[in-house]
N, CA, C and O of each residue as an XYZ file, in Angstrom:
580
protein
N     -16.704     -8.182      8.665
C     -15.388     -8.004      8.082
C     -14.936     -9.308      7.445
O     -15.140    -10.388      7.998
N     -14.327     -9.194      6.293
C     -13.840    -10.373      5.586
C     -12.396    -10.680      5.924
O     -11.737     -9.974      6.688
N     -11.946    -11.733      5.340
C     -10.548    -12.126      5.548
C      -9.612    -11.195      4.796
O      -9.975    -10.584      3.791
N      -8.402    -11.108      5.316
C      -7.386    -10.329      4.614
C      -6.856    -11.163      3.462
O      -6.617    -12.361      3.607
N      -6.675    -10.522      2.323
C      -6.092    -11.231      1.193
C      -4.597    -11.354      1.405
O      -3.939    -10.439      1.899
N      -4.092    -12.481      1.026
C      -2.654    -12.696      1.138
C      -1.962    -11.943      0.012
O      -2.365    -12.042     -1.147
N      -0.944    -11.206      0.344
C      -0.237    -10.426     -0.664
C       0.574    -11.343     -1.562
O       1.213    -12.288     -1.099
N       0.538    -11.051     -2.840
C       1.357    -11.787     -3.796
C       2.785    -11.280     -3.647
O       3.025    -10.080     -3.512
N       3.713    -12.206     -3.676
C       5.118    -11.829     -3.482
C       5.576    -10.931     -4.627
O       5.686    -11.372     -5.771
N       5.836     -9.687     -4.309
C       6.362     -8.730     -5.276
C       7.670     -8.190     -4.733
O       7.834     -8.008     -3.527
N       8.579     -7.942     -5.626
C       9.840     -7.354     -5.195
C       9.985     -5.988     -5.846
O       9.449     -5.723     -6.922
N      10.722     -5.142     -5.163
C      11.024     -3.841     -5.742
C      11.972     -4.061     -6.915
O      12.786     -4.985     -6.895
N      11.866     -3.213     -7.937
C      12.840     -3.319     -9.029
C      14.251     -3.113     -8.481
O      14.481     -2.224     -7.662
N      15.190     -3.937     -8.937
C      16.565     -3.822     -8.472
C      17.514     -3.944     -9.655
O      17.185     -4.543    -10.679
N      18.683     -3.371     -9.493
C      19.693     -3.398    -10.547
C      20.428     -4.733    -10.507
O      20.996     -5.106     -9.481
N      20.413     -5.440    -11.612
C      21.109     -6.726    -11.716
C      22.604     -6.542    -11.488
O      23.257     -7.404    -10.900
N      23.140     -5.432    -11.947
C      24.584     -5.223    -11.912
C      25.120     -4.859    -10.530
O      26.248     -5.223    -10.198
N      24.330     -4.142     -9.711
C      24.864     -3.698     -8.412
C      23.945     -3.985     -7.222
O      24.290     -3.643     -6.091
N      22.784     -4.607     -7.452
C      21.833     -4.998     -6.399
C      21.101     -3.831     -5.739
O      20.415     -4.052     -4.742
N      21.209     -2.626     -6.234
C      20.515     -1.485     -5.642
C      19.020     -1.559     -5.971
O      18.646     -1.888     -7.097
N      18.163     -1.250     -4.980
C      16.714     -1.283     -5.173
C      16.193      0.097     -5.559
O      16.775      1.120     -5.198
N      15.069      0.105     -6.311
C      14.482      1.350     -6.786
C      12.975      1.331     -6.585
O      12.370      0.267     -6.450
N      12.375      2.512     -6.566
C      10.937      2.630     -6.385
C      10.155      2.168     -7.595
O       9.108      1.535     -7.454
N      10.648      2.475     -8.783
C       9.989      1.983     -9.992
C      11.021      1.680    -11.077
O      12.192      2.045    -10.970
N      10.554      1.009    -12.110
C      11.467      0.519    -13.138
C      12.036      1.643    -14.005
O      13.128      1.505    -14.555
N      11.313      2.746    -14.129
C      11.807      3.876    -14.913
C      13.100      4.432    -14.300
O      14.059      4.723    -15.015
N      13.112      4.573    -12.987
C      14.300      5.068    -12.285
C      15.430      4.042    -12.389
O      16.594      4.415    -12.528
N      15.093      2.754    -12.321
C      16.085      1.688    -12.478
C      16.763      1.774    -13.840
O      17.987      1.683    -13.930
N      15.979      1.948    -14.900
C      16.545      2.034    -16.252
C      17.458      3.253    -16.384
O      18.511      3.189    -17.018
N      17.038      4.357    -15.779
C      17.867      5.563    -15.806
C      19.191      5.305    -15.082
O      20.249      5.714    -15.560
N      19.135      4.630    -13.933
C      20.339      4.279    -13.175
C      21.269      3.409    -14.015
O      22.472      3.664    -14.078
N      20.716      2.384    -14.658
C      21.544      1.485    -15.461
C      22.219      2.242    -16.599
O      23.387      2.005    -16.907
N      21.479      3.145    -17.215
C      22.023      3.928    -18.323
C      23.180      4.816    -17.862
O      24.200      4.913    -18.545
N      23.024      5.456    -16.718
C      24.033      6.393    -16.217
C      25.208      5.678    -15.559
O      26.356      6.091    -15.727
N      24.936      4.620    -14.818
C      25.968      3.990    -13.995
C      26.678      2.821    -14.681
O      27.887      2.651    -14.522
N      25.933      2.015    -15.440
C      26.513      0.786    -15.974
C      26.630      0.759    -17.499
O      27.414     -0.025    -18.034
N      25.882      1.583    -18.200
C      25.897      1.545    -19.661
C      26.461      2.837    -20.242
O      26.023      3.303    -21.294
N      27.427      3.401    -19.548
C      28.065      4.646    -19.967
C      29.457      4.317    -20.494
O      30.214      3.587    -19.854
N      29.787      4.856    -21.656
C      31.097      4.619    -22.261
C      32.181      5.252    -21.384
O      32.086      6.418    -21.000
N      33.197      4.472    -21.083
C      34.286      4.961    -20.230
C      35.218      5.927    -20.964
O      35.989      6.648    -20.331
N      35.148      5.942    -22.297
C      36.028      6.817    -23.078
C      35.408      8.188    -23.350
O      36.056      9.219    -23.168
N      34.145      8.188    -23.788
C      33.532      9.454    -24.194
C      32.303      9.828    -23.366
O      31.667     10.846    -23.639
N      31.965      9.035    -22.375
C      30.844      9.271    -21.457
C      29.471      9.255    -22.126
O      28.504      9.769    -21.563
N      29.375      8.675    -23.310
C      28.069      8.536    -23.952
C      27.258      7.487    -23.201
O      27.774      6.430    -22.839
N      25.982      7.790    -22.972
C      25.099      6.875    -22.255
C      24.250      6.120    -23.263
O      23.607      6.719    -24.125
N      24.254      4.796    -23.145
C      23.479      3.963    -24.047
C      22.404      3.216    -23.269
O      22.501      3.064    -22.051
N      21.380      2.751    -23.977
C      20.232      2.124    -23.308
C      20.410      0.641    -23.042
O      19.816      0.102    -22.108
N      21.225     -0.023    -23.855
C      21.381     -1.473    -23.705
C      22.852     -1.869    -23.737
O      23.709     -1.109    -24.187
N      23.123     -3.073    -23.249
C      24.485     -3.606    -23.276
C      24.934     -3.787    -24.719
O      26.070     -3.466    -25.071
N      24.033     -4.305    -25.552
C      24.406     -4.515    -26.955
C      24.728     -3.187    -27.634
O      25.624     -3.127    -28.476
N      24.008     -2.120    -27.279
C      24.311     -0.798    -27.816
C      25.693     -0.324    -27.391
O      26.421      0.270    -28.186
N      26.056     -0.586    -26.140
C      27.383     -0.212    -25.639
C      28.477     -1.019    -26.341
O      29.539     -0.483    -26.658
N      28.221     -2.296    -26.581
C      29.195     -3.152    -27.275
C      29.442     -2.626    -28.684
O      30.589     -2.487    -29.108
N      28.357     -2.333    -29.413
C      28.476     -1.821    -30.784
C      29.189     -0.475    -30.782
O      30.061     -0.238    -31.617
N      28.830      0.405    -29.857
C      29.471      1.721    -29.757
C      30.978      1.577    -29.542
O      31.774      2.232    -30.216
N      31.361      0.717    -28.599
C      32.788      0.520    -28.305
C      33.539      0.010    -29.539
O      34.657      0.446    -29.814
N      32.924     -0.908    -30.274
C      33.576     -1.463    -31.465
C      33.693     -0.431    -32.579
O      34.764     -0.263    -33.162
N      32.603      0.255    -32.875
C      32.591      1.166    -34.016
C      33.344      2.469    -33.754
O      34.066      2.951    -34.627
N      33.185      3.034    -32.582
C      33.767      4.349    -32.304
C      35.189      4.245    -31.760
O      36.073      4.986    -32.191
N      35.414      3.334    -30.821
C      36.706      3.270    -30.139
C      37.554      2.067    -30.556
O      38.688      1.919    -30.100
N      37.008      1.212    -31.419
C      37.728      0.023    -31.917
C      38.212     -0.876    -30.778
O      39.307     -1.435    -30.841
N      37.389     -1.008    -29.743
C      37.701     -1.867    -28.602
C      36.525     -2.789    -28.331
O      35.385     -2.488    -28.683
N      36.824     -3.921    -27.696
C      35.740     -4.814    -27.285
C      35.438     -4.567    -25.807
O      36.336     -4.302    -25.007
N      34.170     -4.661    -25.471
C      33.746     -4.479    -24.084
C      33.937     -5.801    -23.355
O      33.270     -6.788    -23.666
N      34.844     -5.820    -22.390
C      35.123     -7.065    -21.669
C      34.276     -7.202    -20.408
O      33.992     -8.318    -19.973
N      33.870     -6.073    -19.815
C      33.043     -6.139    -18.607
C      32.190     -4.881    -18.480
O      32.533     -3.824    -19.009
N      31.081     -5.013    -17.775
C      30.163     -3.896    -17.546
C      30.746     -3.008    -16.442
O      31.130     -3.515    -15.388
N      30.819     -1.695    -16.668
C      31.376     -0.799    -15.646
C      30.555     -0.786    -14.357
O      29.327     -0.866    -14.393
N      31.234     -0.685    -13.234
C      30.636     -0.543    -11.898
C      29.701     -1.684    -11.510
O      28.734     -1.475    -10.777
N      29.983     -2.880    -11.994
C      29.141     -4.036    -11.679
C      29.826     -4.934    -10.654
O      31.051     -4.938    -10.525
N      29.007     -5.692     -9.932
C      29.509     -6.669     -8.969
C      30.282     -7.742     -9.738
O      29.846     -8.158    -10.811
N      31.422     -8.198     -9.210
C      32.139     -9.289     -9.880
C      31.219    -10.503    -10.065
O      30.511    -10.912     -9.145
N      31.249    -11.054    -11.253
C      30.370    -12.170    -11.588
C      29.142    -11.712    -12.353
O      28.528    -12.499    -13.074
N      28.784    -10.459    -12.203
C      27.643     -9.904    -12.942
C      28.096     -8.856    -13.953
O      27.280     -8.118    -14.505
N      29.377     -8.799    -14.184
C      29.924     -7.793    -15.089
C      30.151     -8.330    -16.499
O      30.801     -7.677    -17.316
N      29.622     -9.512    -16.788
C      29.796    -10.134    -18.098
C      28.778     -9.528    -19.067
O      27.581     -9.535    -18.780
N      29.233     -9.005    -20.208
C      28.308     -8.338    -21.135
C      27.481     -9.291    -22.002
O      26.749     -8.830    -22.877
N      27.578    -10.598    -21.782
C      26.825    -11.557    -22.595
C      25.334    -11.555    -22.272
O      24.517    -11.840    -23.148
N      24.968    -11.241    -21.038
C      23.566    -11.244    -20.624
C      22.961     -9.875    -20.935
O      23.495     -8.843    -20.528
N      21.847     -9.878    -21.657
C      21.185     -8.627    -22.021
C      20.137     -8.304    -20.957
O      19.144     -9.015    -20.804
N      20.379     -7.225    -20.233
C      19.489     -6.775    -19.159
C      18.977     -5.384    -19.520
O      19.753     -4.507    -19.902
N      17.666     -5.191    -19.397
C      17.080     -3.869    -19.601
C      16.033     -3.664    -18.514
O      14.915     -4.167    -18.625
N      16.384     -2.935    -17.474
C      15.505     -2.805    -16.321
C      15.458     -4.136    -15.596
O      16.490     -4.645    -15.159
N      14.261     -4.704    -15.465
C      14.116     -6.025    -14.850
C      14.016     -7.125    -15.903
O      14.036     -8.308    -15.565
N      13.909     -6.747    -17.167
C      13.826     -7.744    -18.234
C      15.193     -8.374    -18.442
O      16.200     -7.678    -18.570
N      15.212     -9.688    -18.475
C      16.457    -10.407    -18.693
C      17.141    -10.853    -17.414
O      18.122    -11.595    -17.474
N      16.648    -10.420    -16.250
C      17.237    -10.837    -14.973
C      16.921    -12.320    -14.777
O      15.764    -12.718    -14.909
N      17.922    -13.146    -14.464
C      17.684    -14.584    -14.280
C      16.611    -14.853    -13.221
O      16.581    -14.213    -12.170
N      15.732    -15.813    -13.521
C      14.607    -16.109    -12.620
C      15.080    -16.623    -11.262
O      14.417    -16.393    -10.251
N      16.236    -17.326    -11.227
C      16.755    -17.819     -9.942
C      17.056    -16.653     -9.004
O      16.810    -16.728     -7.801
N      17.587    -15.584     -9.570
C      17.937    -14.412     -8.773
C      16.681    -13.743     -8.211
O      16.671    -13.296     -7.064
N      15.636    -13.678     -9.013
C      14.374    -13.085     -8.566
C      13.753    -13.948     -7.470
O      13.272    -13.423     -6.465
N      13.761    -15.271     -7.658
C      13.218    -16.179     -6.641
C      13.981    -16.050     -5.326
O      13.382    -16.065     -4.251
N      15.295    -15.922     -5.416
C      16.121    -15.768     -4.211
C      15.767    -14.485     -3.464
O      15.700    -14.477     -2.235
N      15.540    -13.398     -4.209
C      15.177    -12.122     -3.574
C      13.800    -12.204     -2.918
O      13.580    -11.624     -1.855
N      12.873    -12.925     -3.551
C      11.541    -13.093     -2.967
C      11.646    -13.856     -1.651
O      11.008    -13.482     -0.667
N      12.450    -14.927     -1.625
C      12.631    -15.701     -0.392
C      13.263    -14.843      0.699
O      12.842    -14.891      1.855
N      14.267    -14.062      0.332
C      14.935    -13.180      1.291
C      13.947    -12.157      1.847
O      13.938    -11.879      3.046
N      13.120    -11.603      0.971
C      12.121    -10.623      1.390
C      11.114    -11.262      2.337
O      10.713    -10.641      3.322
N      10.699    -12.496      2.051
C       9.752    -13.196      2.927
C      10.360    -13.456      4.302
O       9.666    -13.355      5.314
N      11.649    -13.787      4.348
C      12.332    -13.990      5.630
C      12.344    -12.684      6.420
O      12.089    -12.683      7.625
N      12.637    -11.576      5.747
C      12.646    -10.275      6.420
C      11.260     -9.931      6.968
O      11.141     -9.422      8.083
N      10.216    -10.206      6.186
C       8.844     -9.931      6.628
C       8.503    -10.783      7.841
O       7.902    -10.291      8.796
N       8.883    -12.066      7.813
C       8.621    -12.960      8.949
C       9.335    -12.474     10.209
O       8.764    -12.509     11.299
N      10.573    -12.025     10.064
C      11.321    -11.505     11.215
C      10.601    -10.290     11.792
O      10.444    -10.177     13.008
N      10.164     -9.383     10.922
C       9.469     -8.181     11.388
C       8.154     -8.538     12.087
O       7.816     -7.947     13.112
N       7.409     -9.511     11.529
C       6.145     -9.929     12.156
C       6.400    -10.519     13.535
O       5.683    -10.213     14.487
N       7.419    -11.363     13.645
C       7.746    -11.970     14.933
C       8.161    -10.920     15.955
O       7.810    -11.017     17.131
N       8.904     -9.924     15.508
C       9.323     -8.863     16.422
C       8.133     -8.036     16.897
O       8.081     -7.619     18.054
N       7.176     -7.800     15.998
C       6.005     -7.007     16.379
C       5.133     -7.756     17.381
O       4.547     -7.150     18.278
N       5.050     -9.075     17.224
C       4.193     -9.840     18.136
C       4.837    -10.009     19.512
O       4.131    -10.237     20.494
N       6.158     -9.901     19.599
C       6.859    -10.044     20.871
C       7.339     -8.677     21.320
O       8.353     -8.186     20.824
N       6.629     -8.054     22.248
C       6.967     -6.706     22.689
C       6.711     -6.553     24.191
O       5.852     -5.763     24.581
N       7.447     -7.299     25.058
C       7.179     -7.225     26.493
C       7.722     -5.971     27.172
O       7.256     -5.622     28.257
N       8.685     -5.287     26.573
C       9.345     -4.167     27.252
C       9.111     -2.820     26.578
O       9.855     -1.873     26.833
N       8.129     -2.717     25.754
C       7.797     -1.434     25.170
C       8.591     -1.108     23.915
O       9.262     -1.966     23.342
N       8.499      0.148     23.501
C       9.040      0.597     22.225
C      10.564      0.596     22.156
O      11.120      0.360     21.084
N      11.256      0.853     23.266
C      12.723      0.874     23.233
C      13.273     -0.501     22.889
O      14.198     -0.624     22.085
N      12.704     -1.537     23.499
C      13.146     -2.897     23.218
C      12.814     -3.267     21.772
O      13.598     -3.935     21.099
N      11.657     -2.832     21.309
C      11.239     -3.113     19.935
C      12.209     -2.479     18.946
O      12.593     -3.112     17.962
N      12.603     -1.252     19.195
C      13.536     -0.560     18.311
C      14.880     -1.277     18.277
O      15.479     -1.421     17.211
N      15.355     -1.721     19.424
C      16.619     -2.446     19.498
C      16.536     -3.767     18.737
O      17.461     -4.122     18.008
N      15.442     -4.487     18.903
C      15.278     -5.768     18.216
C      15.180     -5.567     16.704
O      15.719     -6.368     15.940
N      14.504     -4.514     16.270
C      14.427     -4.202     14.839
C      15.811     -3.936     14.271
O      16.147     -4.398     13.181
N      16.607     -3.189     15.018
C      17.962     -2.869     14.576
C      18.812     -4.133     14.459
O      19.542     -4.304     13.483
N      18.719     -5.009     15.444
C      19.479     -6.264     15.422
C      19.054     -7.116     14.234
O      19.904     -7.666     13.534
N      17.754     -7.232     13.998
C      17.251     -8.041     12.883
C      17.691     -7.462     11.544
O      18.086     -8.203     10.644
N      17.624     -6.146     11.412
C      18.039     -5.498     10.173
C      19.520     -5.726      9.914
O      19.912     -6.033      8.789
N      20.346     -5.579     10.940
C      21.782     -5.813     10.786
C      22.069     -7.266     10.429
O      22.950     -7.542      9.616
N      21.330     -8.196     11.033
C      21.508     -9.616     10.727
C      21.227     -9.884      9.256
O      21.996    -10.572      8.585
N      20.117     -9.337      8.756
C      19.751     -9.557      7.356
C      20.791     -8.932      6.430
O      21.150     -9.528      5.415
N      21.280     -7.738      6.770
C      22.294     -7.084      5.937
C      23.584     -7.888      5.899
O      24.183     -8.057      4.837
N      24.013     -8.387      7.058
C      25.257     -9.156      7.126
C      25.159    -10.468      6.364
O      26.136    -10.924      5.770
N      23.989    -11.065      6.383
C      23.837    -12.375      5.774
C      23.202    -12.321      4.393
O      22.866    -13.364      3.832
N      23.032    -11.124      3.830
C      22.397    -11.022      2.523
C      23.291    -11.532      1.408
O      22.806    -11.830      0.316
N      24.601    -11.639      1.665
C      25.491    -12.140      0.620
C      25.376    -13.660      0.471
O      25.830    -14.225     -0.524
N      24.775    -14.310      1.452
C      24.570    -15.751      1.370
C      23.228    -16.036      0.715
O      22.310    -15.218      0.780
N      23.120    -17.191      0.087
C      21.847    -17.593     -0.481
C      21.003    -18.206      0.623
O      21.360    -19.241      1.186
N      19.878    -17.560      0.931
C      18.999    -18.082      1.963
C      18.422    -19.425      1.555
O      18.090    -20.248      2.409
N      18.302    -19.652      0.243
C      17.717    -20.907     -0.214
C      18.570    -22.096      0.203
O      18.064    -23.216      0.275
N      19.849    -21.881      0.477
C      20.712    -22.971      0.920
C      20.475    -23.326      2.380
O      20.815    -24.429      2.807
N      19.899    -22.414      3.150
C      19.762    -22.611      4.581
C      18.324    -22.813      5.047
O      18.087    -23.359      6.125
N      17.381    -22.382      4.248
C      15.988    -22.450      4.667
C      15.188    -23.322      3.720
O      15.493    -23.401      2.530
N      14.179    -23.966      4.242
C      13.281    -24.753      3.409
C      11.930    -24.067      3.384
O      11.389    -23.704      4.428
N      11.395    -23.893      2.203
C      10.082    -23.255      2.045
C       9.132    -24.232      1.413
O       7.967    -23.903      1.187
């Protein structure tokens, strides 16, 4: 038997505007079109932010000041995002680090199992809740890699 290959850090496609994760990029693009790139006046769905800006100007004579249903700070229409294209590299690196921390926690929990499956389930739940509660913080500020 040979050595196990180390997995290359990959992240699931996620929405820049709301942080939701998806199985593939096609579903992500569909989500962005329906949830974030939909005209609030006529419900027309557009593929890009620039398309929504042009639509708002030409049809409704208004300027788009913010992306609908986006997290504050990510609702600025100046950044062109299409699926995962255009997502700032710092944000992707931060998600990779967060994912690696979650994997390390899960590995540590699996290796420590003195009381059987009930204790393991409880520890998994605690670790998952910890990661969820602290996901709003940048792990890069607290951990050194």
